[in-house]
Short mmCIF file of C-alpha atoms and ligand atoms in Angstrom, two decimals:
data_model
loop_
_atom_site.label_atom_id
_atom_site.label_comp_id
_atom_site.label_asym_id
_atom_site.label_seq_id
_atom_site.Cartn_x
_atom_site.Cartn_y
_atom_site.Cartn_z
CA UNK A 1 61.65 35.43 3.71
CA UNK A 2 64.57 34.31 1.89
CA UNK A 3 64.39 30.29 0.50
CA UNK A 4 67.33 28.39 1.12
CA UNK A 5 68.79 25.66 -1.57
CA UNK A 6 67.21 22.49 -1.48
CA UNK A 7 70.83 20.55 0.02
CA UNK A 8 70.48 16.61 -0.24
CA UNK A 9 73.15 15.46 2.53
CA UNK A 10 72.23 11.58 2.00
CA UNK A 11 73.08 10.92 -1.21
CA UNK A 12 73.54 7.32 -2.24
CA UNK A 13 71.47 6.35 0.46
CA UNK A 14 68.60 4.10 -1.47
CA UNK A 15 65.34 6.01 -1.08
CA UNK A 16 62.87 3.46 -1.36
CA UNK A 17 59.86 2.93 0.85
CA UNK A 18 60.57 -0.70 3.04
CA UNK A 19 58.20 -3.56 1.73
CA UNK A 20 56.72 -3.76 5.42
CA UNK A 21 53.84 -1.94 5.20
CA UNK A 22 50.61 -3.83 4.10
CA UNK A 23 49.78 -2.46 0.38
CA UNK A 24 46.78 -0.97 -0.30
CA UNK A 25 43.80 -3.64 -1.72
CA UNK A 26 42.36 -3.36 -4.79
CA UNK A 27 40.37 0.34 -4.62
CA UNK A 28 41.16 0.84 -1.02
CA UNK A 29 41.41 4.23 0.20
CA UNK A 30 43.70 5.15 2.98
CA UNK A 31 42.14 6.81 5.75
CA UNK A 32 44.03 9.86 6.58
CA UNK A 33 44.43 11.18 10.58
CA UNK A 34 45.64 14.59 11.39
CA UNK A 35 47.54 15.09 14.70
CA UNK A 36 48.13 18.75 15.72
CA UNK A 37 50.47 19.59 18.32
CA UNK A 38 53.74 21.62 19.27
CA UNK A 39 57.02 20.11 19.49
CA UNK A 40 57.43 18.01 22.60
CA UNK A 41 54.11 17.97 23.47
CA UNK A 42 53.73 14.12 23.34
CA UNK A 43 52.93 13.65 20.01
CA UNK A 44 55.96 10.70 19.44
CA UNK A 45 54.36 8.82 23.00
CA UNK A 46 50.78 9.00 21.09
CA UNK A 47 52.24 7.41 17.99
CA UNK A 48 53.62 4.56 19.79
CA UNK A 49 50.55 4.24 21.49
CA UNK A 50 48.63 4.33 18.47
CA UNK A 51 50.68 1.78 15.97
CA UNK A 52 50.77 -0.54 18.77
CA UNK A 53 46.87 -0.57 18.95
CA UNK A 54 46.81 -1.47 15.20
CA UNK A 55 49.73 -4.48 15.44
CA UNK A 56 51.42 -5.86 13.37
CA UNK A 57 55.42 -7.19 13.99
CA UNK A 58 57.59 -4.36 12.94
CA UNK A 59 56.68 -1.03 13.68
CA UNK A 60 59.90 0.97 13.25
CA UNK A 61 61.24 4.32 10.87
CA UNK A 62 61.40 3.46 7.10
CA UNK A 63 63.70 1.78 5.66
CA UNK A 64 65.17 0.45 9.21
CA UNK A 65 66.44 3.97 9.81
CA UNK A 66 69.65 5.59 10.19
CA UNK A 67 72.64 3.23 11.83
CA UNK A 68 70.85 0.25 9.98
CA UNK A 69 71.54 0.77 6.76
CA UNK A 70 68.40 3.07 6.18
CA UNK A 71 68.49 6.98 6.57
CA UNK A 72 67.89 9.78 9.30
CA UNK A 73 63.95 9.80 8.66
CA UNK A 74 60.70 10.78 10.74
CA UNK A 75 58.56 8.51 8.59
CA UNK A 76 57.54 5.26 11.01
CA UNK A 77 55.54 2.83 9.66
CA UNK A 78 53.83 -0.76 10.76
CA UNK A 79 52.19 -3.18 9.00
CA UNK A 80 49.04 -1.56 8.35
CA UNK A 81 49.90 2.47 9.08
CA UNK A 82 52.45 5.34 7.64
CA UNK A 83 53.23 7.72 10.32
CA UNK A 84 54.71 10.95 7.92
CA UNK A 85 56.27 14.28 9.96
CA UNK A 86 54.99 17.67 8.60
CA UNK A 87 58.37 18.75 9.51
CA UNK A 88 58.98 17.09 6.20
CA UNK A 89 57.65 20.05 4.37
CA UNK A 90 59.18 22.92 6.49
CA UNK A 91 60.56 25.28 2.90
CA UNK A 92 63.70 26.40 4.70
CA UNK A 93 66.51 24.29 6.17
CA UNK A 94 67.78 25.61 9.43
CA UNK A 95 70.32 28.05 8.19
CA UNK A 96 67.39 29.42 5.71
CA UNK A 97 65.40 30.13 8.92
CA UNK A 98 68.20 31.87 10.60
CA UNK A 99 68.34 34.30 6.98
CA UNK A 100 64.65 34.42 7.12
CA UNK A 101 64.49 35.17 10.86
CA UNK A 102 61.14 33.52 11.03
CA UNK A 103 60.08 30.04 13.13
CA UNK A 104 59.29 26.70 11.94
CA UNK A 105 56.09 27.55 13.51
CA UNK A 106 55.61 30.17 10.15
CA UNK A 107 53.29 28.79 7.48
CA UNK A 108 55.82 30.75 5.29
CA UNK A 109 58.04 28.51 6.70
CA UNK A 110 56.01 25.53 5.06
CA UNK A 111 55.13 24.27 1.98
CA UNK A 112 51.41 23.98 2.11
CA UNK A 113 50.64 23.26 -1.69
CA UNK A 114 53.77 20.24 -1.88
CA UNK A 115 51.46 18.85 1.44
CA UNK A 116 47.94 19.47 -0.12
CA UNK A 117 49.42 17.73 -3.12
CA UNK A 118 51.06 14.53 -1.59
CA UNK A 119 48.06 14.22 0.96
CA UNK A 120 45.73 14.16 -1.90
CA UNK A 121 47.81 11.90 -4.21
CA UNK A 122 48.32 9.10 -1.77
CA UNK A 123 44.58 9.05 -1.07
CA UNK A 124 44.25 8.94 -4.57
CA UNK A 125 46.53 5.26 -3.95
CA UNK A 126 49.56 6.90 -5.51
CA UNK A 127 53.24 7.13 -4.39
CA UNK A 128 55.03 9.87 -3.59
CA UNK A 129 58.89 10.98 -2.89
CA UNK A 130 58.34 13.10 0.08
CA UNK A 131 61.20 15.47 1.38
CA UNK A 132 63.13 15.11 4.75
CA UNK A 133 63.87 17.30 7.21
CA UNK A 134 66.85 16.08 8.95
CA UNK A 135 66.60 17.00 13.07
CA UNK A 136 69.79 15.84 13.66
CA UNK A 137 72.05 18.49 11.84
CA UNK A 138 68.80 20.67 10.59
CA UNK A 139 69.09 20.22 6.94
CA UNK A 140 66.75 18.96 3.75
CA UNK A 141 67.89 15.56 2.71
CA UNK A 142 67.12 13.48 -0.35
CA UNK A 143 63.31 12.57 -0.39
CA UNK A 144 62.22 9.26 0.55
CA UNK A 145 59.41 6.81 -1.37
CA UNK A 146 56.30 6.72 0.55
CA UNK A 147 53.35 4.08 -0.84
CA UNK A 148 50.03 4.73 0.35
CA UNK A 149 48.49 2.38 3.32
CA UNK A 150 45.79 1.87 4.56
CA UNK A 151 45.82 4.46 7.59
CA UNK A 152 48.37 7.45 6.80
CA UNK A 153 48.27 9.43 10.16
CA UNK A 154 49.96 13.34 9.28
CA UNK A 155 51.65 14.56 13.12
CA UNK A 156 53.15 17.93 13.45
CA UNK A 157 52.94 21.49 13.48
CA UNK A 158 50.20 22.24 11.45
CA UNK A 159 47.95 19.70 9.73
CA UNK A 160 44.50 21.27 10.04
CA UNK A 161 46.34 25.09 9.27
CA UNK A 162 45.81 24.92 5.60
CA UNK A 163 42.21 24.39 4.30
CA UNK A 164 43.05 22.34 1.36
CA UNK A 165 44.63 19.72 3.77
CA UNK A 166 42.03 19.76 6.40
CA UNK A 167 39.54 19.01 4.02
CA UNK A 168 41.22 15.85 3.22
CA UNK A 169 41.93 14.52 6.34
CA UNK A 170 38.66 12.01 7.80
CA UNK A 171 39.41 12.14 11.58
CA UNK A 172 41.29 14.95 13.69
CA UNK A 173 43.23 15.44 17.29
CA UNK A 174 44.78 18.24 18.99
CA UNK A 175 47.27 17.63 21.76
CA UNK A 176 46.61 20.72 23.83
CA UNK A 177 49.17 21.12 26.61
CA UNK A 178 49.09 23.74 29.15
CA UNK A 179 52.26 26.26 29.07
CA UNK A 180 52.95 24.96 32.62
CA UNK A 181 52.85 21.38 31.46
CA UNK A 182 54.54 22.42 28.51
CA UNK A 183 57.93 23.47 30.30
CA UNK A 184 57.73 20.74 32.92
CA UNK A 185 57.83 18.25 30.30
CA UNK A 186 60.67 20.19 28.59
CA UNK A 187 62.38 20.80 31.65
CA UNK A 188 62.08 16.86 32.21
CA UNK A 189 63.45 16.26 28.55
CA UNK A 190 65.77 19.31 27.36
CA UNK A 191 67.07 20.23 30.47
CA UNK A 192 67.55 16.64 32.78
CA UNK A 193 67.95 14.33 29.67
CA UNK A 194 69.85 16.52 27.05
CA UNK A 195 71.49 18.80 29.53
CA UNK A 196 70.26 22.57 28.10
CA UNK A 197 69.90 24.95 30.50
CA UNK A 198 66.35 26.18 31.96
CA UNK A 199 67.11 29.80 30.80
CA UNK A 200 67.81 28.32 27.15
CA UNK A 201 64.36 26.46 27.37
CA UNK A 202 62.16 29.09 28.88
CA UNK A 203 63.87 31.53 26.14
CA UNK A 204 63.17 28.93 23.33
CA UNK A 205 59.18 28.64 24.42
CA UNK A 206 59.18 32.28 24.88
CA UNK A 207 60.37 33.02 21.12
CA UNK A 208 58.00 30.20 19.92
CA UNK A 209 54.84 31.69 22.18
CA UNK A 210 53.64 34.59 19.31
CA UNK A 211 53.66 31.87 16.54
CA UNK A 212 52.57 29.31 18.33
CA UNK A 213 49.53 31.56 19.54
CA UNK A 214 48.92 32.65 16.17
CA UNK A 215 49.32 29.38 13.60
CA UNK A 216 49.34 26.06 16.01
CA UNK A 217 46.69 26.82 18.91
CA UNK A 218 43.88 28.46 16.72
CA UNK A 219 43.65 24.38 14.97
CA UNK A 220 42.05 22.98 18.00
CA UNK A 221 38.95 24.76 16.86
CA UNK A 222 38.39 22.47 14.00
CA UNK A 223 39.62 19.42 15.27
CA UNK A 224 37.50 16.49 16.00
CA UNK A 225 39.24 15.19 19.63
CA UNK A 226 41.26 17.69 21.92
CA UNK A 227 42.75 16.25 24.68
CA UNK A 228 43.73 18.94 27.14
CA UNK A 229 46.26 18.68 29.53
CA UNK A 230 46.40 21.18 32.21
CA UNK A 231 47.81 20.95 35.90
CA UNK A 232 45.64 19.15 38.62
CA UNK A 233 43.09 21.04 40.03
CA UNK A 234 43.01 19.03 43.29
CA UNK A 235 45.78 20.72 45.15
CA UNK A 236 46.99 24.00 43.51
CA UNK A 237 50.35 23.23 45.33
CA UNK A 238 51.03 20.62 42.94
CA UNK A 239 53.07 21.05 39.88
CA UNK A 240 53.44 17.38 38.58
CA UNK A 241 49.83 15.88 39.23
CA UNK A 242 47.80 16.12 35.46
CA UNK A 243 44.26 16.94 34.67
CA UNK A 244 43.16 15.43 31.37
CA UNK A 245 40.44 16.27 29.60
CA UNK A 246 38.74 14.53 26.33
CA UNK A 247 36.82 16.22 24.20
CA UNK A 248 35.00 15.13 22.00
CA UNK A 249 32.82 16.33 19.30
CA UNK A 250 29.30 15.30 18.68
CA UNK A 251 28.52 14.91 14.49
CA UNK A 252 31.79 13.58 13.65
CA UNK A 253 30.91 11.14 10.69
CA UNK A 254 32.22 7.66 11.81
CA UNK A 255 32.69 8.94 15.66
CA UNK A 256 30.91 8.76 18.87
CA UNK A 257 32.39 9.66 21.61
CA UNK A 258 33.23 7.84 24.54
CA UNK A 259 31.40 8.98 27.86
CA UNK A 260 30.96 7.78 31.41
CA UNK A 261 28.24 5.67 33.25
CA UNK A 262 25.48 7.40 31.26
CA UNK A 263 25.29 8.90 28.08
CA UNK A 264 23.93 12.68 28.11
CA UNK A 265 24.62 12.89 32.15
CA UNK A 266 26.86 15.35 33.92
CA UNK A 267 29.08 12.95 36.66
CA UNK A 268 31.40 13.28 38.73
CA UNK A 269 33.21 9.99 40.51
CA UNK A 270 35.55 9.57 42.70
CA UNK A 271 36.55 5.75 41.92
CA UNK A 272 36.89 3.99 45.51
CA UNK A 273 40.56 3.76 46.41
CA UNK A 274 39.96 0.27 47.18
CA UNK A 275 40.00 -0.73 43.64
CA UNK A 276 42.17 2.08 42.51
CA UNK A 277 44.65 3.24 44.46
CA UNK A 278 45.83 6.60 43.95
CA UNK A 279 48.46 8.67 45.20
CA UNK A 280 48.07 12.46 46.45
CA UNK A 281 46.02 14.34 45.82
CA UNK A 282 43.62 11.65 44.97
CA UNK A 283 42.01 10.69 41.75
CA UNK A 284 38.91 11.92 40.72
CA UNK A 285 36.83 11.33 36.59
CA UNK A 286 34.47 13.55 35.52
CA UNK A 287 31.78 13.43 32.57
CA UNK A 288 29.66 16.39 31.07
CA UNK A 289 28.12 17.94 28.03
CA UNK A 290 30.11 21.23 26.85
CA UNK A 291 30.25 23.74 24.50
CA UNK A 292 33.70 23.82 22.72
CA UNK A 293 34.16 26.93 19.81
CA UNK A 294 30.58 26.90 19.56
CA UNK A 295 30.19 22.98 18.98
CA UNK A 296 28.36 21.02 21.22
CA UNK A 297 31.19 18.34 22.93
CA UNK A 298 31.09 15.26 25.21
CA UNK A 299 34.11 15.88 28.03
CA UNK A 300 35.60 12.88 29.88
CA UNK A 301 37.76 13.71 32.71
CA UNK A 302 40.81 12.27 35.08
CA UNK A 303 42.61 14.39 37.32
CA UNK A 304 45.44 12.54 39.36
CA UNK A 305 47.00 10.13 38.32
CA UNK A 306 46.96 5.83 40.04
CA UNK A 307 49.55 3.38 41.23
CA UNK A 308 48.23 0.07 39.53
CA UNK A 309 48.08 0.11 35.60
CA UNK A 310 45.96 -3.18 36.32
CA UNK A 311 43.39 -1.57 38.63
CA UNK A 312 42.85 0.56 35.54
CA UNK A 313 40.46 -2.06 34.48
CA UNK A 314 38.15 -0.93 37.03
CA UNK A 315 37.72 1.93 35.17
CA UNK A 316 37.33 0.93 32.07
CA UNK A 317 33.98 -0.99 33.37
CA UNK A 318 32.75 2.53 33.91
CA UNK A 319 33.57 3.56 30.78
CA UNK A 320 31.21 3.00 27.53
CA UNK A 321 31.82 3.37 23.73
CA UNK A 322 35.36 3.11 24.20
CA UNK A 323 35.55 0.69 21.00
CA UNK A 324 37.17 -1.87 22.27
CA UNK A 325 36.57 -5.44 20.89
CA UNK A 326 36.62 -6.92 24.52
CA UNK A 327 36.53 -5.80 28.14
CA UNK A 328 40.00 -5.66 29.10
CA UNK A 329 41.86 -4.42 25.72
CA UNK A 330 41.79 -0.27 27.15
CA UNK A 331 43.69 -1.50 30.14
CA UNK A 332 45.53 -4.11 28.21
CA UNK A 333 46.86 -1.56 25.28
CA UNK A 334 48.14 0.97 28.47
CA UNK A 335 49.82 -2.07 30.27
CA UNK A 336 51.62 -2.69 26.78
CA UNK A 337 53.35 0.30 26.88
CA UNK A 338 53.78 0.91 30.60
CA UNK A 339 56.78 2.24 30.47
CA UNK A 340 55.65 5.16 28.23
CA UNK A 341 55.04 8.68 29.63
CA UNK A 342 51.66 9.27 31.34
CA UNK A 343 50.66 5.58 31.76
CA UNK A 344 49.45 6.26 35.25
CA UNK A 345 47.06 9.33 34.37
CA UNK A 346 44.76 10.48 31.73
CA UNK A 347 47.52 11.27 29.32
CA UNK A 348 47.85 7.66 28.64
CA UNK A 349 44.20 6.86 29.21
CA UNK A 350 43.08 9.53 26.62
CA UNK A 351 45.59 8.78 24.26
CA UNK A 352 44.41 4.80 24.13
CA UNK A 353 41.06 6.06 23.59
CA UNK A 354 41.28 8.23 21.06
CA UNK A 355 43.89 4.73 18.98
CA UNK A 356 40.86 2.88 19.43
CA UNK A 357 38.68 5.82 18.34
CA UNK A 358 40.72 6.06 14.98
CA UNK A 359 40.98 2.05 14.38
CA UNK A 360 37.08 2.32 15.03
CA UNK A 361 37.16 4.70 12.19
CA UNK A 362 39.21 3.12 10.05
CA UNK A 363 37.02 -0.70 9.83
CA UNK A 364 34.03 1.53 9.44
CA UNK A 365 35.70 3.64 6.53
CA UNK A 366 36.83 0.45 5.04
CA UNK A 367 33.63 -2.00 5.66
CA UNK A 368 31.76 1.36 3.85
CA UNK A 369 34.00 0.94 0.72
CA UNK A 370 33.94 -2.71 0.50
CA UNK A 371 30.18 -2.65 0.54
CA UNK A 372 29.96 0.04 -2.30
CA UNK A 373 32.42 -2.04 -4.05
CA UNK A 374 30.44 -5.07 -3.81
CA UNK A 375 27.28 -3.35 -4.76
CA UNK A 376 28.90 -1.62 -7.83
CA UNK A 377 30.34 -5.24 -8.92
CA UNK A 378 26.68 -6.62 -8.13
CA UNK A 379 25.02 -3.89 -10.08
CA UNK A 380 27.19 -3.92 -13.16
N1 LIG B 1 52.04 12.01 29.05
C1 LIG B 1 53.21 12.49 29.45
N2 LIG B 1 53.50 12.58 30.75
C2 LIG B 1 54.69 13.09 31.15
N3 LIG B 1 55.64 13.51 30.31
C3 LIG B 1 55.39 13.42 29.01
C4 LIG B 1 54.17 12.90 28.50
N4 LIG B 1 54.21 12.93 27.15
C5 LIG B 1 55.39 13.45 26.83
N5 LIG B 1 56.10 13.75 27.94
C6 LIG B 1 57.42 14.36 28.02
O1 LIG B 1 57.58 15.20 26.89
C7 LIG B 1 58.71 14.79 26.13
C8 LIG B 1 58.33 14.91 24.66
O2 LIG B 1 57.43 13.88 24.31
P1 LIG B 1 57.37 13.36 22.83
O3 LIG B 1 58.75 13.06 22.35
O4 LIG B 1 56.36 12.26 22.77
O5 LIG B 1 56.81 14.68 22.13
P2 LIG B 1 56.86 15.14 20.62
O6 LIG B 1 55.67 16.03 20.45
O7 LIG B 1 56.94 13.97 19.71
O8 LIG B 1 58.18 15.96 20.59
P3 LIG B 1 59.07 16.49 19.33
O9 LIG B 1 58.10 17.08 18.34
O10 LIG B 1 59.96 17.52 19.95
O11 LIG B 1 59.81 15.30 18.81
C9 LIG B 1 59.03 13.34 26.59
O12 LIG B 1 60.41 13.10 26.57
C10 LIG B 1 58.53 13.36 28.00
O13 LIG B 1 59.56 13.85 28.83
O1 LIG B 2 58.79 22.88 15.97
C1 LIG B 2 59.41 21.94 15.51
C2 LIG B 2 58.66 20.73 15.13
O2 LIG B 2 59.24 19.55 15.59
C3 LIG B 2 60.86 22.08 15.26
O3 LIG B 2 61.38 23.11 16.04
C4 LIG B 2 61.08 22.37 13.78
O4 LIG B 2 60.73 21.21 13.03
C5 LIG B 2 62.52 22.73 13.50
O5 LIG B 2 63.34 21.71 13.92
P1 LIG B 2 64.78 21.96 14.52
O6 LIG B 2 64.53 22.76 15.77
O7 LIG B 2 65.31 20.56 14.78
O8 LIG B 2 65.55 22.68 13.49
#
């Protein structure tokens, strides 16, 4: 594996982190998220989702990104969260990958102890200049300020890979996409929106498959939420329908899960297609205890997907511990964003859940500080 020279290509660009995001109080510690998942397997869709849930007015890349006076970056941030690309720390730009003839998918291909550091100093409340790996034209640009916040979520290839950085992470998700979901959803992108060709795709998730096997898929394992996607099991005709499933691991410190109806039971509901209308095959939720690597899970299920995003309410009365603030906000978060992919199926559904899962986490985290603080003040 040969290491390619670090090449800055946006020099004279000012790398500063933007003033938008809300600083850190007084002793506050951010809460860090992992998010583990292969490219285009959703993971951008679940960040929108997810700083939309937390607010604020501008959500948008650092610095304003590139075209507005800011630079090519894959660092997005809102008022109260840093969204940070493990990309960022591939070691190699893309010609160094081409020497090295391995994938991006390689841990050699990543710089675990630069991550492990910068992780661990920003939850420390320190800043950071964190490298960029430019998508556009593949190369290792000047590094960019990054201030700590009060949620830091870490998406990409390999968050919970290296045991240093798992360890430091309080809250965990896998995006686990079936291979057949995973080249209809590339074949929907790559091939009808950027115009590759389906041999160049199916060769590109071909070369990936050993590496992605070996480094990406084994995470799942010790991650707190997986939310499977596989193809409908309703009609095995049907290629496009989605079957989502939600698990969810019991002992998580700051997490219970979500379930449906009735705690502990195994269900399985068809909603009536009065209230939600469905198209075929049908829609139909499931609930149940499982076993998951060993670890004793709670599944929710949706296979099919519905016609009315407001229906979805009906739903959501079924559903309990979905830490919401009101009845209402589930369906109200998914009609925000109804133009995103998978906001008439479980994709969507899942992926709402699990935001309000992690802001859930995050007031707990923080009303847990704040009361040590106050006791340490009290007790001094
Ligand atoms: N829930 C969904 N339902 C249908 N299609 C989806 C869904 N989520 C994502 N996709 C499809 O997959 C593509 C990739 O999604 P997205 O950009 O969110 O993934 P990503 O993991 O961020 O990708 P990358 O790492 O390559 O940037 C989208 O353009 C869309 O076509
Ligand atoms: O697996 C990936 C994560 O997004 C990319 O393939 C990797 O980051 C390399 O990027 P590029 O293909 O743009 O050189």
């Amino acid at each position: 594996f040969a290491p390619s020279a670090f090449t800055p290509k946006n020099a004279g660009v000012p790398a500063s982190t933007s003033s938008l995001n809300m600083a850190l109080k007084d002793g506050q510690t951010p809460v860090v998220i992992g998010v583990a998942a292969d490219s285009g397997c959703g993971k951008s869709t679940f960040m929108r989702r997810l700083t939309s849930i937390f607010g604020g007015d501008v959500v948008g890349p650092l610095g304003g990104g590139f075209g507005n006076g800011g630079w090519e970056t894959n660092t997005l941030v809102s008022d109260l969260t840093t969204v940070i690309c493990l990309d960022d720390y591939h070691s190699n730009d893309r010609n160094g990958r081409k020497v090295s003839g391995l994938t991006a998918l390689n841990p050699l291909e990543n710089n675990f102890d630069l991550m492990f550091e910068q992780i661990k100093a920003l939850k420390d409340g320190k800043t950071i200049s964190k490298p960029i790996y430019n998508h556009v034209n593949g190369t290792l640009d000047t590094p960019e300020t990054i201030e700590p916040t009060p949620i830091i979520i870490f998406e990409g290839l390999h968050p919970m890979h290296d045991e240093r950085v798992r360890d430091l992470l309080d809250f965990t998700l896998y995006l686990d996409i079936s291979d057949e979901v995973k080249l209809n959803w590339k074949i929907q992108r790559d091939m009808e929106e950027r115009g590759h060709s389906l041999e160049s795709i199916m060769a590109s998730i071909e070369a990936r498959k050993p590496d992605f096997d070996a480094y990406i898929d084994p995470q799942k394992k010790d991650s707190d939420v997986i939310i499977e996607v596989l193809p409908t099991n309703l009609d095995k005709e049907d290629k496009k329908t989605l079957n989502v499933r939600c698990i969810q691991k019991d002992g998580v410190v700051d997490f219970s899960p979500c379930y449906l109806f009735d705690q502990g039971s195994t269900i399985e509901w068809t909603p009536a297609p009065t209230k939600l209308s469905a198209p075929a095959p049908g829609l139909k939720m499931a609930y149940r205890s499982e076993q998951y690597f060993g670890r004793d899970c709670q599944v929710v299920e949706m296979d099919g997907s519905f016609d009315n995003l407001q229906e979805l309410v009906y739903v959501e009365s079924a559903l309990s511990n979905t830490k919401t603030k009101f009845y209402g906000e589930l369906t109200q978060a998914m009609l925000a964003l109804a133009d995103a992919p998978g906001s008439n199926n479980g994709t969507g559904l899942m992926q709402t859940l699990a935001a309000f899962a992690i802001r859930d986490i995050y007031e707990k985290k923080t009303a847990a500080a704040k009361k040590v603080k106050q006791e340490t003040t009290t007790s001094a």
